[in-house]
Coordinates of C-alpha atoms in Angstrom, one line a residue:
Q1 CA 5.4 21.7 -0.2
E2 CA 5.5 25.2 0.4
Q3 CA 2.0 24.6 2.8
L4 CA 4.1 22.2 4.8
N5 CA 7.6 24.5 5.0
E6 CA 5.0 27.7 5.3
K7 CA 2.5 26.7 7.9
D8 CA 2.4 23.3 9.6
L9 CA 6.4 22.9 10.3
P10 CA 6.4 26.4 11.9
L11 CA 3.3 25.2 14.2
C12 CA 5.3 22.6 14.8
R13 CA 8.0 24.3 16.1
R14 CA 5.3 26.3 18.2
V15 CA 4.3 23.2 19.7
F16 CA 8.0 22.1 20.7
S17 CA 8.4 25.3 22.4
S18 CA 5.4 25.0 24.6
S19 CA 6.5 21.9 26.1
E20 CA 9.9 21.5 28.2
T21 CA 9.8 17.9 27.0
V22 CA 10.7 18.3 23.6
E23 CA 11.7 22.2 23.8
R24 CA 14.9 21.5 22.5
Y25 CA 14.0 20.6 19.5
A26 CA 12.1 23.6 18.4
D27 CA 14.8 24.6 16.5
F28 CA 14.8 22.2 14.2
K29 CA 15.6 23.2 10.0
S30 CA 13.6 22.4 7.4
A31 CA 14.1 22.8 3.6
V32 CA 12.2 21.9 0.4
L33 CA 13.8 19.4 -2.1
V34 CA 12.9 20.0 -5.9
G35 CA 14.3 18.3 -9.2
K36 CA 17.5 19.6 -10.2
S37 CA 16.2 20.7 -13.7
N38 CA 14.1 22.9 -12.0
Y39 CA 17.0 25.0 -10.4
L40 CA 19.6 27.7 -12.4
C41 CA 23.1 26.6 -12.5
T42 CA 25.2 30.0 -13.0
S43 CA 28.3 28.0 -14.0
R44 CA 26.3 26.7 -16.8
L45 CA 25.1 29.9 -17.4
A46 CA 28.2 31.6 -17.4
T47 CA 29.2 28.5 -20.1
A48 CA 26.2 29.4 -22.1
L49 CA 27.2 33.1 -22.3
R50 CA 30.6 32.1 -23.3
D51 CA 29.7 29.7 -25.8
K52 CA 26.1 30.8 -27.2
H53 CA 27.1 31.2 -30.4
E54 CA 28.1 27.8 -30.8
L55 CA 25.4 26.4 -28.8
I56 CA 22.2 28.4 -29.3
P57 CA 21.1 30.2 -32.2
T58 CA 20.8 33.8 -32.6
A59 CA 17.1 34.2 -32.1
E60 CA 17.8 33.0 -28.5
H61 CA 20.7 34.9 -27.1
T62 CA 18.0 37.4 -25.8
E63 CA 16.4 34.8 -23.8
L64 CA 19.6 33.6 -22.4
Q65 CA 20.3 37.2 -21.3
R66 CA 17.0 37.5 -19.8
I67 CA 17.7 34.7 -17.9
A68 CA 21.0 36.1 -16.9
A69 CA 19.3 39.2 -15.8
W70 CA 16.6 37.5 -13.8
S71 CA 19.3 35.7 -12.0
A72 CA 21.0 38.8 -10.6
T73 CA 18.3 39.5 -8.3
S74 CA 16.2 35.5 -8.0
A75 CA 16.5 34.3 -4.1
D76 CA 16.0 30.6 -5.1
G77 CA 17.1 30.5 -9.2
L78 CA 14.0 28.5 -9.6
R79 CA 12.0 28.1 -13.2
H80 CA 8.9 28.7 -11.6
E81 CA 10.2 32.1 -10.1
L82 CA 10.8 33.4 -14.1
T83 CA 7.7 35.1 -16.1
P84 CA 7.3 34.2 -18.9
P85 CA 8.7 30.9 -18.0
P86 CA 11.9 30.2 -20.4
S87 CA 12.4 28.9 -23.5
L88 CA 12.6 25.0 -22.8
D89 CA 15.9 24.7 -25.1
V90 CA 18.0 27.3 -23.4
W91 CA 16.9 26.3 -19.7
E92 CA 18.6 23.3 -20.8
L93 CA 21.5 24.5 -21.2
V94 CA 21.9 26.5 -17.8
N95 CA 19.7 24.4 -15.2
A96 CA 21.5 22.1 -12.6
D97 CA 20.6 18.9 -13.9
S98 CA 23.9 17.6 -15.2
S99 CA 26.6 16.6 -14.2
S100 CA 29.0 19.8 -14.7
C101 CA 26.9 21.4 -12.0
A102 CA 29.0 19.7 -8.8
R103 CA 30.8 20.8 -6.1
K104 CA 34.3 20.9 -7.5
Y105 CA 32.9 23.0 -10.3
C106 CA 30.2 25.6 -9.0
D107 CA 30.5 27.2 -5.7
H108 CA 27.2 27.3 -3.4
E109 CA 27.7 30.8 -2.8
S110 CA 26.8 31.7 -6.4
C111 CA 25.2 28.3 -7.3
F112 CA 21.6 28.1 -7.1
Y113 CA 21.3 24.1 -6.9
Q114 CA 24.7 24.1 -5.0
R115 CA 23.4 26.0 -2.3
A116 CA 19.8 24.0 -2.1
R117 CA 22.3 21.2 -1.5
A118 CA 23.7 22.8 1.2
R119 CA 20.6 23.7 3.3
L120 CA 19.2 20.5 2.8
R121 CA 22.9 18.7 4.1
S122 CA 22.2 20.9 7.3
A123 CA 18.7 20.4 7.3
H124 CA 16.6 18.4 10.1
V125 CA 13.5 17.8 7.8
I126 CA 13.7 17.3 4.0
I127 CA 10.0 18.0 2.2
V128 CA 9.8 16.3 -1.0
N129 CA 6.7 15.2 -3.2
H130 CA 6.2 11.7 -4.0
S131 CA 7.1 11.8 -7.6
L132 CA 10.9 13.0 -7.0
L133 CA 11.2 10.8 -4.1
F134 CA 10.6 7.3 -6.4
T135 CA 12.3 8.9 -8.9
H136 CA 15.0 9.0 -6.7
I137 CA 14.8 5.8 -5.8
A138 CA 14.3 4.1 -9.0
A139 CA 17.4 5.7 -10.3
G140 CA 19.3 4.1 -7.3
A141 CA 17.8 1.0 -7.5
G142 CA 18.5 0.8 -11.4
E143 CA 22.1 2.4 -11.4
N144 CA 23.0 -0.1 -7.8
G145 CA 21.0 -2.6 -8.6
G146 CA 19.2 -2.0 -5.6
A147 CA 21.8 -0.2 -3.5
R148 CA 20.1 2.4 -1.4
G149 CA 21.2 5.7 -2.2
V150 CA 18.3 8.0 -0.9
L151 CA 17.5 6.6 1.9
F152 CA 19.3 5.7 5.4
P153 CA 18.6 3.7 8.0
D154 CA 18.6 7.0 10.4
D155 CA 16.2 8.3 8.2
F156 CA 12.6 8.5 9.0
V157 CA 10.2 8.5 6.1
V158 CA 6.4 10.2 6.2
L159 CA 4.7 9.6 3.4
D160 CA 1.6 11.3 3.6
E161 CA -1.3 11.3 1.0
A162 CA -0.3 7.4 1.0
H163 CA -2.9 6.3 -1.2
T164 CA -1.3 7.4 -4.4
V165 CA 2.0 5.9 -3.4
P166 CA 1.1 2.6 -5.3
S167 CA 0.5 4.4 -8.6
V168 CA 3.4 6.7 -8.2
A169 CA 5.5 4.4 -7.8
T170 CA 4.6 2.3 -10.8
D171 CA 4.5 5.7 -12.8
H172 CA 8.3 6.1 -12.0
C173 CA 9.5 2.5 -12.3
G174 CA 9.5 1.8 -15.5
L175 CA 10.5 2.9 -18.7
R176 CA 9.7 6.1 -20.5
L177 CA 11.1 6.9 -24.7
S178 CA 9.2 9.4 -26.6
S179 CA 10.1 10.8 -29.8
Y180 CA 10.2 14.4 -27.9
G181 CA 12.7 13.1 -25.6
T182 CA 14.8 11.4 -27.8
E183 CA 14.8 14.4 -30.1
R184 CA 15.7 17.0 -27.8
M185 CA 18.6 14.7 -26.5
L186 CA 19.7 14.4 -29.9
K187 CA 19.4 18.1 -31.0
H188 CA 21.3 18.9 -27.3
L189 CA 24.5 17.4 -29.5
Y190 CA 23.9 19.1 -32.4
N191 CA 21.1 21.0 -34.3
P192 CA 21.5 20.4 -38.2
R193 CA 18.9 23.2 -38.3
T194 CA 20.8 26.0 -36.6
K195 CA 24.4 24.3 -36.5
R196 CA 24.1 24.6 -32.9
G197 CA 25.2 22.0 -29.9
L198 CA 28.0 20.2 -28.1
L199 CA 29.6 18.5 -30.9
L200 CA 30.0 21.4 -32.8
K201 CA 32.6 22.5 -30.9
H202 CA 33.8 19.0 -29.8
G203 CA 33.3 17.4 -32.9
N204 CA 33.7 17.1 -36.3
P205 CA 31.5 16.7 -39.4
T206 CA 31.5 12.7 -39.5
T207 CA 30.5 13.0 -35.8
R208 CA 27.6 15.3 -36.1
Q209 CA 26.5 13.4 -39.4
L210 CA 25.8 10.6 -36.8
V211 CA 23.6 12.4 -34.9
V212 CA 21.8 13.5 -38.0
D213 CA 21.7 10.0 -39.0
A214 CA 20.1 9.1 -35.5
M215 CA 17.2 11.8 -36.0
E216 CA 16.6 10.1 -39.4
A217 CA 16.2 6.9 -37.5
A218 CA 14.2 8.0 -34.9
T219 CA 11.5 9.9 -37.2
Q220 CA 11.5 6.9 -39.2
F221 CA 10.7 4.5 -36.0
F222 CA 8.7 6.7 -34.1
A223 CA 6.7 7.3 -37.3
F224 CA 6.5 3.7 -37.4
I225 CA 4.9 2.8 -34.5
D226 CA 2.2 5.9 -34.5
E227 CA 1.5 4.5 -38.3
R228 CA 1.2 1.1 -37.3
L229 CA -0.3 0.9 -33.5
L230 CA -1.7 4.5 -32.7
T231 CA -4.1 5.3 -36.0
K232 CA -7.1 3.7 -34.1
Q233 CA -6.5 4.8 -30.2
A234 CA -4.4 6.8 -28.2
I235 CA -3.0 3.8 -25.9
V236 CA -2.3 0.6 -27.4
R237 CA -0.6 -2.3 -25.2
V238 CA 2.2 -4.6 -26.8
R239 CA 2.5 -8.2 -26.0
E240 CA 5.1 -9.8 -28.1
E241 CA 8.1 -8.3 -29.8
G242 CA 8.7 -8.1 -33.9
F243 CA 6.0 -5.6 -34.0
A244 CA 9.1 -3.0 -35.0
E245 CA 12.4 -3.3 -36.0
P246 CA 15.0 -1.9 -34.5
W247 CA 15.9 1.3 -36.6
L248 CA 17.8 3.3 -33.5
E249 CA 19.5 0.4 -32.5
G250 CA 23.0 1.3 -34.9
P251 CA 23.1 5.1 -35.3
L252 CA 22.6 5.4 -31.3
L253 CA 25.6 2.7 -30.8
A254 CA 27.8 4.4 -32.9
L255 CA 27.2 7.8 -31.6
H256 CA 27.5 6.6 -28.4
K257 CA 31.2 5.6 -29.3
A258 CA 32.0 9.0 -31.1
V259 CA 31.0 10.4 -28.6
R260 CA 33.0 8.7 -25.7
Q261 CA 35.5 9.4 -28.3
A262 CA 35.1 13.2 -28.5
A263 CA 35.3 13.0 -24.6
D264 CA 38.2 11.0 -23.9
K265 CA 40.2 13.7 -26.3
L266 CA 39.4 16.2 -23.3
D267 CA 41.2 17.0 -20.4
D268 CA 39.3 16.2 -17.3
G269 CA 36.9 18.9 -16.5
R270 CA 33.0 20.0 -17.0
E271 CA 33.3 20.3 -20.6
R272 CA 34.6 16.3 -20.6
D273 CA 31.6 15.1 -18.0
E274 CA 28.8 16.9 -19.7
L275 CA 30.4 15.2 -22.5
L276 CA 30.5 11.7 -20.7
E277 CA 27.2 12.2 -19.6
Q278 CA 25.6 12.5 -23.4
A279 CA 27.2 9.2 -23.5
R280 CA 25.8 7.6 -20.7
R281 CA 22.5 8.7 -21.8
I282 CA 22.3 7.7 -25.6
N283 CA 23.5 4.1 -23.7
T284 CA 20.3 4.0 -21.6
Y285 CA 18.4 4.8 -24.6
Q286 CA 20.1 2.4 -26.3
T287 CA 19.1 0.1 -24.0
G288 CA 15.9 0.9 -23.1
F289 CA 14.9 0.8 -26.6
R290 CA 16.2 -3.3 -27.2
Q291 CA 14.4 -3.8 -23.9
F292 CA 11.1 -2.4 -25.4
L293 CA 11.6 -4.1 -28.8
T294 CA 12.3 -7.6 -26.9
V295 CA 9.4 -7.2 -24.9
A296 CA 12.0 -8.7 -22.4
E297 CA 9.8 -9.4 -18.8
P298 CA 6.1 -9.9 -20.1
E299 CA 6.3 -11.8 -16.8
K300 CA 6.8 -8.7 -14.4
F301 CA 6.1 -5.5 -16.7
V302 CA 3.2 -4.5 -19.0
Y303 CA 4.3 -3.1 -22.3
W304 CA 2.4 -0.3 -24.0
V305 CA 3.0 2.7 -26.9
E306 CA 0.7 6.0 -26.1
R307 CA 0.3 9.4 -28.0
S308 CA 0.0 12.3 -26.3
G309 CA 0.7 16.5 -26.1
R310 CA -1.3 19.4 -26.7
R311 CA -1.4 17.9 -30.8
Q312 CA -0.9 14.6 -30.0
T313 CA 2.0 14.2 -32.2
I314 CA 4.2 12.7 -28.6
V315 CA 4.6 9.2 -29.3
T316 CA 5.7 7.3 -26.3
L317 CA 7.3 3.6 -25.5
R318 CA 5.8 3.0 -21.5
T319 CA 6.4 0.3 -19.5
A320 CA 5.1 -0.4 -15.7
P321 CA 5.6 -3.2 -12.9
I322 CA 2.4 -5.4 -13.2
D323 CA 2.7 -6.2 -9.1
I324 CA 4.2 -2.6 -7.5
A325 CA 4.6 -4.6 -4.1
P326 CA 8.0 -6.0 -4.3
F327 CA 9.6 -3.2 -5.5
I328 CA 8.2 -1.2 -2.5
Q329 CA 9.2 -3.7 -0.3
E330 CA 12.5 -4.1 -1.5
E331 CA 13.4 -0.1 -2.3
L332 CA 11.4 1.7 0.6
L333 CA 9.9 -0.6 3.2
G334 CA 12.7 -3.0 3.3
C335 CA 15.8 -1.3 3.5
G336 CA 16.4 -0.4 7.3
T337 CA 14.3 3.5 7.3
A338 CA 11.9 3.9 9.6
V339 CA 8.7 4.6 7.4
I340 CA 4.9 5.8 8.3
C341 CA 2.2 5.8 5.7
T342 CA -0.3 8.3 6.7
S343 CA -3.8 9.1 4.6
A344 CA -7.7 9.6 5.1
T345 CA -8.1 6.8 2.9
L346 CA -6.1 3.9 3.8
A347 CA -8.6 2.2 5.4
L348 CA -11.2 0.0 4.1
A349 CA -14.5 -0.7 5.8
G350 CA -12.2 -0.4 8.6
S351 CA -9.1 -2.7 6.8
M352 CA -6.2 -1.4 6.2
K353 CA -5.3 -4.8 4.5
P354 CA -6.5 -3.8 0.8
F355 CA -3.6 -0.9 1.3
Q356 CA -1.3 -2.9 3.2
T357 CA -1.2 -5.6 0.4
R358 CA -1.0 -3.2 -2.4
I359 CA 2.6 -2.3 -0.8
G360 CA 3.8 -5.4 0.3
A361 CA 3.3 -4.3 3.7
L362 CA 1.3 -7.1 5.4
N363 CA 2.9 -7.8 8.4
V364 CA 3.5 -3.8 9.5
P365 CA 1.5 -2.3 12.4
A366 CA -1.7 -0.6 11.6
A367 CA -3.9 2.2 13.1
I368 CA -6.7 3.8 12.4
E369 CA -7.5 7.0 14.2
R370 CA -11.0 8.4 14.0
S371 CA -11.7 12.2 12.9
P372 CA -12.2 15.0 15.4
F373 CA -14.9 16.2 13.2
D374 CA -18.4 16.3 14.3
F375 CA -20.4 15.0 11.3
D376 CA -23.6 13.7 12.9
R377 CA -24.1 18.3 13.0
N378 CA -22.1 19.4 10.3
F379 CA -22.8 16.5 7.6
R380 CA -25.8 15.3 5.2
A381 CA -26.0 12.8 2.4
F382 CA -28.4 12.7 -0.2
V383 CA -28.9 9.3 -2.4
A384 CA -30.6 9.8 -5.9
T385 CA -32.8 6.4 -6.4
D386 CA -34.0 7.1 -9.8
I387 CA -31.2 7.6 -12.1
P388 CA -31.0 5.2 -14.8
L389 CA -28.0 2.6 -14.6
P390 CA -25.1 4.5 -16.8
T391 CA -25.5 1.4 -18.9
R392 CA -24.9 1.5 -23.1
D393 CA -28.6 1.8 -23.9
Q394 CA -29.9 3.4 -21.0
A395 CA -27.2 6.2 -21.5
R396 CA -28.8 8.8 -23.1
L397 CA -31.7 8.9 -20.3
A398 CA -29.2 8.8 -17.4
L399 CA -27.8 12.0 -18.7
D400 CA -30.5 13.9 -18.7
A401 CA -31.0 12.8 -15.4
L402 CA -27.7 14.0 -14.3
I403 CA -28.7 17.4 -15.7
D404 CA -32.2 17.8 -14.1
Y405 CA -30.3 16.8 -10.7
V406 CA -27.4 19.2 -11.0
R407 CA -29.5 22.0 -11.7
Y408 CA -31.9 21.2 -8.9
C409 CA -29.1 20.6 -6.3
T410 CA -26.9 23.3 -7.4
L411 CA -28.9 25.9 -7.4
R412 CA -30.9 24.9 -3.7
V413 CA -27.4 25.3 -1.7
P414 CA -26.5 29.1 -1.8
G415 CA -22.9 28.5 -1.3
G416 CA -20.5 27.0 -3.6
S417 CA -20.6 23.7 -4.9
L418 CA -18.1 21.1 -6.2
V419 CA -19.8 18.8 -9.3
L420 CA -17.0 15.6 -9.8
F421 CA -17.6 14.0 -13.1
T422 CA -15.6 10.2 -14.1
S423 CA -15.8 11.3 -17.9
Y424 CA -14.8 14.8 -19.7
A425 CA -17.4 14.0 -22.2
D426 CA -20.4 13.6 -19.4
L427 CA -18.6 17.2 -17.7
R428 CA -18.7 19.0 -21.1
H429 CA -22.5 17.8 -21.8
V430 CA -23.9 18.5 -18.4
S431 CA -22.0 21.9 -18.0
N432 CA -23.4 23.3 -21.9
A433 CA -26.5 21.7 -20.6
L434 CA -26.9 24.0 -17.6
E435 CA -24.7 27.5 -18.6
A436 CA -27.5 29.4 -19.6
D437 CA -29.4 28.2 -16.1
Y438 CA -26.3 29.3 -14.0
L439 CA -26.0 32.4 -16.2
A440 CA -29.6 33.9 -15.3
A441 CA -29.4 32.5 -11.6
G442 CA -25.5 34.5 -11.5
R443 CA -23.8 31.6 -10.0
P444 CA -20.4 31.7 -11.6
L445 CA -19.9 28.4 -13.8
L446 CA -16.3 27.2 -13.5
R447 CA -15.0 23.9 -15.8
Q448 CA -12.0 21.7 -16.1
G449 CA -10.8 21.8 -19.0
G450 CA -10.7 25.7 -20.2
D451 CA -8.0 28.3 -19.6
L452 CA -7.5 28.5 -16.0
S453 CA -5.3 26.0 -14.2
R454 CA -6.5 23.5 -11.3
T455 CA -5.2 25.8 -8.7
A456 CA -6.3 29.2 -10.6
L457 CA -9.8 27.1 -10.6
A458 CA -9.7 26.6 -6.8
E459 CA -8.4 29.9 -5.9
T460 CA -11.5 31.1 -8.0
M461 CA -14.1 29.2 -6.3
R462 CA -12.4 30.2 -2.6
K463 CA -13.1 34.0 -3.4
T464 CA -16.3 33.8 -5.4
G465 CA -18.1 31.9 -2.4
N466 CA -20.6 30.5 -4.6
A467 CA -19.3 29.5 -7.8
I468 CA -20.1 25.9 -9.4
L469 CA -17.1 23.9 -10.5
F470 CA -17.3 21.1 -12.6
G471 CA -14.1 18.4 -12.6
T472 CA -13.3 15.5 -13.5
D473 CA -10.0 13.0 -12.4
S474 CA -7.9 15.7 -10.5
F475 CA -10.9 17.2 -8.7
W476 CA -11.5 14.1 -6.6
T477 CA -8.4 15.0 -4.5
G478 CA -6.2 17.4 -3.4
I479 CA -8.5 20.4 -3.8
D480 CA -8.7 22.5 -0.6
V481 CA -11.8 25.0 -0.6
P482 CA -12.7 25.6 3.5
G483 CA -15.7 27.2 4.4
P484 CA -19.2 28.1 2.3
A485 CA -17.2 28.7 -0.4
L486 CA -17.8 24.9 -0.8
S487 CA -21.3 23.8 0.7
Q488 CA -22.0 20.6 -1.5
V489 CA -20.2 18.2 -3.3
I490 CA -21.7 16.0 -6.1
L491 CA -21.1 12.9 -7.6
T492 CA -22.0 12.4 -10.1
R493 CA -20.9 8.5 -11.1
L494 CA -18.9 5.9 -8.6
P495 CA -15.9 6.0 -9.2
F496 CA -15.1 2.9 -11.2
E497 CA -11.5 2.5 -13.8
V498 CA -12.3 1.0 -16.4
P499 CA -9.7 -1.6 -17.3
T500 CA -8.6 -0.4 -20.5
H501 CA -4.8 0.8 -19.4
P502 CA -2.6 -1.4 -20.0
V503 CA -1.9 -1.3 -16.4
L504 CA -5.0 -2.3 -15.3
E505 CA -5.9 -4.9 -17.9
A506 CA -2.3 -6.4 -17.2
R507 CA -3.2 -6.6 -12.9
T508 CA -6.7 -7.6 -13.7
E509 CA -5.0 -10.5 -15.9
W510 CA -2.5 -11.1 -13.4
I511 CA -5.0 -11.4 -10.6
R512 CA -7.3 -13.7 -12.7
D513 CA -4.6 -16.0 -13.3
Q514 CA -4.0 -16.3 -9.7
G515 CA -7.5 -17.4 -9.0
G516 CA -8.2 -14.4 -7.7
N517 CA -11.1 -12.2 -8.2
P518 CA -10.2 -8.7 -10.1
F519 CA -13.2 -6.8 -9.3
N520 CA -13.0 -7.5 -5.6
Q521 CA -9.4 -7.0 -5.3
L522 CA -8.2 -4.3 -7.3
T523 CA -11.3 -2.4 -9.3
L524 CA -13.3 -1.9 -6.0
P525 CA -10.8 -0.8 -3.4
E526 CA -9.8 1.6 -5.9
A527 CA -13.1 3.2 -6.4
L528 CA -13.6 3.0 -2.9
V529 CA -10.5 5.0 -2.2
K530 CA -11.5 7.5 -5.2
F531 CA -14.9 7.9 -3.2
R532 CA -13.7 8.6 -0.3
Q533 CA -11.7 11.9 -1.6
G534 CA -14.2 12.8 -3.5
V535 CA -16.7 12.7 -0.1
G536 CA -13.4 14.2 1.6
R537 CA -13.3 17.5 -0.5
L538 CA -16.6 19.1 1.6
I539 CA -15.2 19.3 5.5
R540 CA -11.5 20.6 5.6
S541 CA -12.0 22.0 9.2
A542 CA -14.0 22.1 12.5
A543 CA -16.0 24.8 11.6
D544 CA -17.3 23.6 7.6
Q545 CA -20.6 21.8 7.2
G546 CA -22.4 21.2 4.0
V547 CA -23.9 18.3 2.0
V548 CA -22.7 15.3 -0.1
T549 CA -25.0 14.3 -3.1
I550 CA -24.7 11.0 -4.9
L551 CA -26.1 10.9 -8.3
D552 CA -25.5 7.2 -9.2
S553 CA -28.7 4.5 -8.1
R554 CA -26.0 1.7 -7.7
I555 CA -25.1 2.4 -4.6
V556 CA -28.3 1.5 -3.1
Q557 CA -29.4 -1.0 -6.0
K558 CA -25.9 -3.1 -6.4
P559 CA -24.7 -5.6 -3.3
Y560 CA -21.3 -3.6 -3.6
G561 CA -23.4 -0.3 -2.7
R562 CA -23.0 -0.9 0.7
W563 CA -18.9 -0.4 0.7
F564 CA -19.4 2.9 -0.7
L565 CA -22.1 4.0 2.0
D566 CA -19.7 2.2 4.8
C567 CA -17.5 4.9 3.4
L568 CA -19.8 7.8 4.7
P569 CA -18.3 9.8 7.5
R570 CA -22.0 9.6 8.7
A571 CA -24.6 6.4 8.2
E572 CA -27.1 8.2 7.8
I573 CA -28.5 9.2 4.0
T574 CA -31.7 10.9 2.7
R575 CA -32.9 8.7 -0.4
M576 CA -34.7 10.8 -2.7
D577 CA -36.1 11.0 -6.1
R578 CA -37.5 13.0 -8.7
A579 CA -41.5 12.3 -8.1
S580 CA -40.7 13.4 -4.8

């Protein structure tokens, strides 16, 4: 988002200024939109400072004062600007994600979020990531029964990196009810340990006991899900109702009624709105639990439970649409708004049909533009033909071969190498085996999964110039390291997704039930897109040059291998084996 706003749009303005035809548009205004919870609301901050003894424990008062001091000098009031990051419990009390942060209560001159909204209202171009866009679209669809509250007919939407749209839309168009989220919602009302919360001021002992009852029911419910379904694996699909009792139904219903009554006792204003918002949130959770426990729409949605978090203690109930195309078609493509989808990896073997099918856009115009880069001069592809297939009985041999090839290929290229894996276990095994070799050669080894973030790893690679970076899923796309610092990309495996995740499993079943071929219609197209993204990490500018090395012999041994070869920007490949 920042790159678009700080680099690309200024370039557009310069281009517009240089042409008499479009010169009058050169002064267009742009703004970046991020989620409300990222902004500080100064009015909520003032309320929290006033009522801190009722809202937060004494130990957190210093944190509140730190946020207040920072707000006096902050330009945008965005959470990521505060170092170290604020306490989540305190930030929840002061961020703008609340109905009490509204134009009728907040002065746009002092409230960071209202100031940002004012910029948005005057902007001609709004930059937003896919996740927030589909969060807004899904919320509008849910609340208004399909009525549009985000996009309007005179808008013009450009979805860059549009190959990610189906997965992002899927992730935001279902239920997500977690033990962590439920606990935070209830503790915001009343925390029995610290004796703080909204209901300390606006409730009574009976109301606060209802919160305690709901907490106990939630603990019992999520512990049962964990013990009943998640002891052997972290993700389990749910196919029919009856797997758990609705322990939360009664406590949430009683709490919702009590919070509404507490709100009705107050005059119109910020505090009443805040309680009404909490009542709506309780009702949303209650409805969501009911829908999940009854497996309400198994023909349209897939249901599963999962365990996550750093200590694997968060239990979450999830749903997602099996076919995302109807939602995208109705809420985005079919609402009268002009939409352009663009990406370097929308077409597969010269056809846009697979992507168009996935988003419900078969009858819209499509065009494929050739790359301006000189791949014949700057790109070479090598394919290892003698690596054992990654079957169960040859897994050890395949790993040993990978180690040999990765050592040879990375040490033969003086610039940086990005080594992409499909398995973190393989990444760890190969990197451990080669660590001493790289140390002896004076080559920095960077590994995903350590202390450095993805952004920090990429930045280190750029600065070092000859680093070897081992990455998995998220490094196949989005990472940008121009110049000799990235002179080679090594793909250790063709990126096939094993359909063990409930969404992939359900979509596989759905395609098969319709008489289709899940491998040709789902598994292969998704692998081809990811493969093209991985290859695309290499050449990022007209001056870039380097090699792509593919260490999966299936690309030349299996019939589907030609589809992957067709995805390479240059048809000519060099075959190699360890004997030669």
